[in-house]
PDB file of N, CA and C in Angstrom:
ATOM      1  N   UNK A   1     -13.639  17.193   8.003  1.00  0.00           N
ATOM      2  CA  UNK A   1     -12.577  16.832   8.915  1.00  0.00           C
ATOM      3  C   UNK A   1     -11.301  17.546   8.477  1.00  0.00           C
ATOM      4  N   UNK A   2     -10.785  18.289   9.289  1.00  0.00           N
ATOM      5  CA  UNK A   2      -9.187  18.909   9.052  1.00  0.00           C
ATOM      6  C   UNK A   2      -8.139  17.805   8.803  1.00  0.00           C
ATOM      7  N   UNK A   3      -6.977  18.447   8.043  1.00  0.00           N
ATOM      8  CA  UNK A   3      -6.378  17.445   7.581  1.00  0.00           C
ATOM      9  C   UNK A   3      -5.118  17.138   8.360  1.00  0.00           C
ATOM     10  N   UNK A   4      -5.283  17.942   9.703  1.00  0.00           N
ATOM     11  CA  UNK A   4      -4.551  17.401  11.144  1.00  0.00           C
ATOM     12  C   UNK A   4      -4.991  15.876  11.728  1.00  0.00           C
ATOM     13  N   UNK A   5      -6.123  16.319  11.746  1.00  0.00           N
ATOM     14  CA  UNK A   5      -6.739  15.013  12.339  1.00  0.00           C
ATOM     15  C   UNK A   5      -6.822  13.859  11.275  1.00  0.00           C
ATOM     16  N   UNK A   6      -7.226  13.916   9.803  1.00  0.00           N
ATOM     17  CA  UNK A   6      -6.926  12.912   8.852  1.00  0.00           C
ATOM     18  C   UNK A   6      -5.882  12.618   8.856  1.00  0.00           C
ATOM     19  N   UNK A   7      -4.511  13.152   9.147  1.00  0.00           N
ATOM     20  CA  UNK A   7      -3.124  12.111   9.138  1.00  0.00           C
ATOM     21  C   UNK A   7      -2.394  12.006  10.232  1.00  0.00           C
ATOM     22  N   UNK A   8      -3.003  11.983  11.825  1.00  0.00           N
ATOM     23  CA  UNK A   8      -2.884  11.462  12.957  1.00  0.00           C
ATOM     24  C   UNK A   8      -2.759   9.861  13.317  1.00  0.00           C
ATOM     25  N   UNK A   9      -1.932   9.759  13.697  1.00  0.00           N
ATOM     26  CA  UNK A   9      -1.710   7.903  13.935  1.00  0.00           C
ATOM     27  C   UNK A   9      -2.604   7.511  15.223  1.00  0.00           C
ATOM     28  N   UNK A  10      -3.744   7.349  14.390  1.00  0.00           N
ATOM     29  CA  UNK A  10      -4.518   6.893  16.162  1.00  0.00           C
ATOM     30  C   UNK A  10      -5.196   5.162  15.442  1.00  0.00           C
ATOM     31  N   UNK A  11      -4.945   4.753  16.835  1.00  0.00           N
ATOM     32  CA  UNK A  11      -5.387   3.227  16.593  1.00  0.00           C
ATOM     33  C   UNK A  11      -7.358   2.724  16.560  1.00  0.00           C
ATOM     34  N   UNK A  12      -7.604   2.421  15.568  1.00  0.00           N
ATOM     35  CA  UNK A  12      -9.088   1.711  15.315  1.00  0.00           C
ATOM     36  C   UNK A  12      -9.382   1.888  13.830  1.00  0.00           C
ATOM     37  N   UNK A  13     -10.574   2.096  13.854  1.00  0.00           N
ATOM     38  CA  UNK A  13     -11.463   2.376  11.998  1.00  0.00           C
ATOM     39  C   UNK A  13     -11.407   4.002  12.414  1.00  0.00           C
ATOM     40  N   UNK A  14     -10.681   4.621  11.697  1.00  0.00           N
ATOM     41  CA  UNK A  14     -10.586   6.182  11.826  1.00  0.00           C
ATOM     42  C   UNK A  14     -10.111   6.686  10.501  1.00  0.00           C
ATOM     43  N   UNK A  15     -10.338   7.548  10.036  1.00  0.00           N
ATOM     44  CA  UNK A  15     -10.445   8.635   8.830  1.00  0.00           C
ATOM     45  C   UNK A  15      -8.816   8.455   8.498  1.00  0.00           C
ATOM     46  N   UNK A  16      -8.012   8.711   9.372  1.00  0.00           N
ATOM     47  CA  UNK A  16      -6.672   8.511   9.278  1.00  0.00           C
ATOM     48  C   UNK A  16      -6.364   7.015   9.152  1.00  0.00           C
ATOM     49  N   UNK A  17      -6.865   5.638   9.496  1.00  0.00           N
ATOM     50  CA  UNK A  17      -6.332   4.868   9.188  1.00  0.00           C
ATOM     51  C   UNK A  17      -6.901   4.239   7.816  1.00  0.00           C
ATOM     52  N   UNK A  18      -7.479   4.873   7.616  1.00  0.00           N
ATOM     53  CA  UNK A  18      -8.278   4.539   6.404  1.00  0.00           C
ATOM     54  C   UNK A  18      -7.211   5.165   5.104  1.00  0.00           C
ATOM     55  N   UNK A  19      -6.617   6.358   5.238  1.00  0.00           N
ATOM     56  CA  UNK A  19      -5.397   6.959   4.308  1.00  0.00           C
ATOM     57  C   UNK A  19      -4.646   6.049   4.611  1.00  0.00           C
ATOM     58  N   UNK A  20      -4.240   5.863   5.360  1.00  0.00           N
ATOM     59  CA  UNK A  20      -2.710   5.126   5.298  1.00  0.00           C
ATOM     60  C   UNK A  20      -2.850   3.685   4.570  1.00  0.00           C
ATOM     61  N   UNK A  21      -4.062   3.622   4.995  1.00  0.00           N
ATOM     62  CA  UNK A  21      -4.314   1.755   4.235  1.00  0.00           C
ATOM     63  C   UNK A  21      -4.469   1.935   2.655  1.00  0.00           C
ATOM     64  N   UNK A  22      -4.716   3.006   2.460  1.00  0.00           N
ATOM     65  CA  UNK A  22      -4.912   3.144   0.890  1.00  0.00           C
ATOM     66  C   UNK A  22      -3.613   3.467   0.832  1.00  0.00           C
ATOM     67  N   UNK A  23      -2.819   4.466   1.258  1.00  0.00           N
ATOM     68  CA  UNK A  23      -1.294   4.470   0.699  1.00  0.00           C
ATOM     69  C   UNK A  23      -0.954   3.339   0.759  1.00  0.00           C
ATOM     70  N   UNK A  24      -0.672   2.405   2.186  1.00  0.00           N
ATOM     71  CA  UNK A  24       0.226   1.374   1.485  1.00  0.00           C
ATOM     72  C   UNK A  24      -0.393   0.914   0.477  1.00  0.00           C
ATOM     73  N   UNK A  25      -1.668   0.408   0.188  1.00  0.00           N
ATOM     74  CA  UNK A  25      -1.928  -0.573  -0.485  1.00  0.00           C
ATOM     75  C   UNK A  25      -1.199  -0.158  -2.152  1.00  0.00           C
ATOM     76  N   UNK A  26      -1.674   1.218  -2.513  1.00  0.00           N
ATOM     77  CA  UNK A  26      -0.735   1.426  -3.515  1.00  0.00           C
ATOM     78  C   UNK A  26       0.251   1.500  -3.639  1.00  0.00           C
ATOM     79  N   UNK A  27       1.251   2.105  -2.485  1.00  0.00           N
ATOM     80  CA  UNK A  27       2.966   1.511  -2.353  1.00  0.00           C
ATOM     81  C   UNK A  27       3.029   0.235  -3.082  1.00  0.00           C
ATOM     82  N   UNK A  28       2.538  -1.089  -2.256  1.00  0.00           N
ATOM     83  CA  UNK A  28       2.516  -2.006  -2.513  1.00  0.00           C
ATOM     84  C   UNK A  28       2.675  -2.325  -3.921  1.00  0.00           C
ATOM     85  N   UNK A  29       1.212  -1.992  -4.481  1.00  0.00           N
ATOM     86  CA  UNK A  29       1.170  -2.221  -6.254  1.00  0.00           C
ATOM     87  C   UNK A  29       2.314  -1.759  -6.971  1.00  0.00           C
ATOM     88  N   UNK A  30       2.913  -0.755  -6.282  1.00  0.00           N
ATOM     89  CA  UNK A  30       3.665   0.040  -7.317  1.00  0.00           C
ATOM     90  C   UNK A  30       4.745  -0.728  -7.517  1.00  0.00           C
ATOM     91  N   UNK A  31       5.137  -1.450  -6.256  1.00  0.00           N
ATOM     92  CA  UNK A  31       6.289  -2.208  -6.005  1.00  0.00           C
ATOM     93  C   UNK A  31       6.116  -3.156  -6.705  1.00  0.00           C
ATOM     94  N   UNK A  32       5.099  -4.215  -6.365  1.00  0.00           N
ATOM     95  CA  UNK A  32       5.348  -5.227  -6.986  1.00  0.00           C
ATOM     96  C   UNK A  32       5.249  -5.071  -8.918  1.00  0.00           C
ATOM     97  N   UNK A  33       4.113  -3.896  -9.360  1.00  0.00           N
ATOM     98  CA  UNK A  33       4.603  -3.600 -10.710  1.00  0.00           C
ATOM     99  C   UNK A  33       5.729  -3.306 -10.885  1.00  0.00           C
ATOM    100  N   UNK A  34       6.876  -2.933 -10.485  1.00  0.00           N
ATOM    101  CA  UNK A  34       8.565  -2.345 -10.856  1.00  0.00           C
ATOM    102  C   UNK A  34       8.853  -4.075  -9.764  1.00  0.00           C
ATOM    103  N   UNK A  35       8.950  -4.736  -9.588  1.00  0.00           N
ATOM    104  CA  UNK A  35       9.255  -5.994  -9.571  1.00  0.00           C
ATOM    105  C   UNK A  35       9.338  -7.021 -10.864  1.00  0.00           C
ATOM    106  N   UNK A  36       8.248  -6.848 -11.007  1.00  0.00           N
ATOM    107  CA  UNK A  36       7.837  -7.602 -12.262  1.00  0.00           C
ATOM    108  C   UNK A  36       8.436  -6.935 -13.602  1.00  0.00           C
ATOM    109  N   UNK A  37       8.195  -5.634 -13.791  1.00  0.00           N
ATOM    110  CA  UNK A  37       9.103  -5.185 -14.590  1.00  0.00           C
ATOM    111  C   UNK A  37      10.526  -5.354 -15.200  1.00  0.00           C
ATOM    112  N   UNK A  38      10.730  -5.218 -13.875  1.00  0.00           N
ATOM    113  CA  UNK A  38      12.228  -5.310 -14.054  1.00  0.00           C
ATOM    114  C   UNK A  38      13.142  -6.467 -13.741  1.00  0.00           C
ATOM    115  N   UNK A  39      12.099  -7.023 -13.530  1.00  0.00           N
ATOM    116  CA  UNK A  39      12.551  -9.621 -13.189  1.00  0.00           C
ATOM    117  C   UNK A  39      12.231 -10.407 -14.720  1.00  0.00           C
ATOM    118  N   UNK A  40      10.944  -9.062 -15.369  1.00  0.00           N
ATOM    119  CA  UNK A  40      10.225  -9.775 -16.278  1.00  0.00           C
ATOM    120  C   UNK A  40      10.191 -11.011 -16.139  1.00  0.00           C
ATOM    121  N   UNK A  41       9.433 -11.293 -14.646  1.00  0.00           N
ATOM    122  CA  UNK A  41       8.925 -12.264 -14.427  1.00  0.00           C
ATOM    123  C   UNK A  41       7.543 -12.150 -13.200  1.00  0.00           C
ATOM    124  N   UNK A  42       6.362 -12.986 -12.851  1.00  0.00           N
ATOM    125  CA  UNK A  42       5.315 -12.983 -12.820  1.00  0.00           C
ATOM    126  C   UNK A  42       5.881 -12.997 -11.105  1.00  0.00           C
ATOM    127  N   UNK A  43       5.588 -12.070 -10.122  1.00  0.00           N
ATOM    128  CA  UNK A  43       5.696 -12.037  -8.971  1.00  0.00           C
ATOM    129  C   UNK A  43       4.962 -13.542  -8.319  1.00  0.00           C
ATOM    130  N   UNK A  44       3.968 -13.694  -8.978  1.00  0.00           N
ATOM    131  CA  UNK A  44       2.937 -15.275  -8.251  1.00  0.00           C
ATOM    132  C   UNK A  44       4.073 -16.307  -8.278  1.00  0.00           C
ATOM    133  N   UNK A  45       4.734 -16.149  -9.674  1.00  0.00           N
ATOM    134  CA  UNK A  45       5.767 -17.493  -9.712  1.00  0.00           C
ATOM    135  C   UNK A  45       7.156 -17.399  -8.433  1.00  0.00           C
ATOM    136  N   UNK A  46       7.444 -15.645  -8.413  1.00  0.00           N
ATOM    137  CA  UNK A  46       8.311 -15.993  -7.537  1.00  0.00           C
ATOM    138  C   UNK A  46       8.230 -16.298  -6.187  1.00  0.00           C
ATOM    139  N   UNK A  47       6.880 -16.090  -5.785  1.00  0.00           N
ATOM    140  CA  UNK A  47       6.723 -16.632  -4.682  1.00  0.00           C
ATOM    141  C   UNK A  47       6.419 -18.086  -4.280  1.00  0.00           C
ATOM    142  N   UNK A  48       6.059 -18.454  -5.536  1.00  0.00           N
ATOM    143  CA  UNK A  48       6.020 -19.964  -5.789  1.00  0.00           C
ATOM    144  C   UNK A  48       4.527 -20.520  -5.612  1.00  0.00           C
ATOM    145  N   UNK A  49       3.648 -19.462  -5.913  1.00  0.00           N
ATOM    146  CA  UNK A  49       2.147 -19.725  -5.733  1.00  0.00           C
ATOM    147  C   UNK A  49       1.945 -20.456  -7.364  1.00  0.00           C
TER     148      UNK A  49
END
């Protein structure tokens, strides 16, 4: 698959939405690791779980 069509915003289970779900998901981690880092405190607590 060309890598036009892998980072096309088209809506369903597609090659492209499958990247983006892995980017955020690591955005995500990264964030909440430099959260925690830098609260030096346990993100679960601040949400109050």
């Amino acid at each position: 698959m060309s890598d036009n069509l892998r980072n096309q915003w088209i809506w369903g289970f597609t090659y492209g939405a499958e990247n983006w779900n892995g980017r955020l998901a690591m955005l995500a981690f990264v964030v909440v690791f430099l959260v925690e880092l830098i609260l030096n405190f346990p993100i679960v607590l601040l949400l109050g779980l």
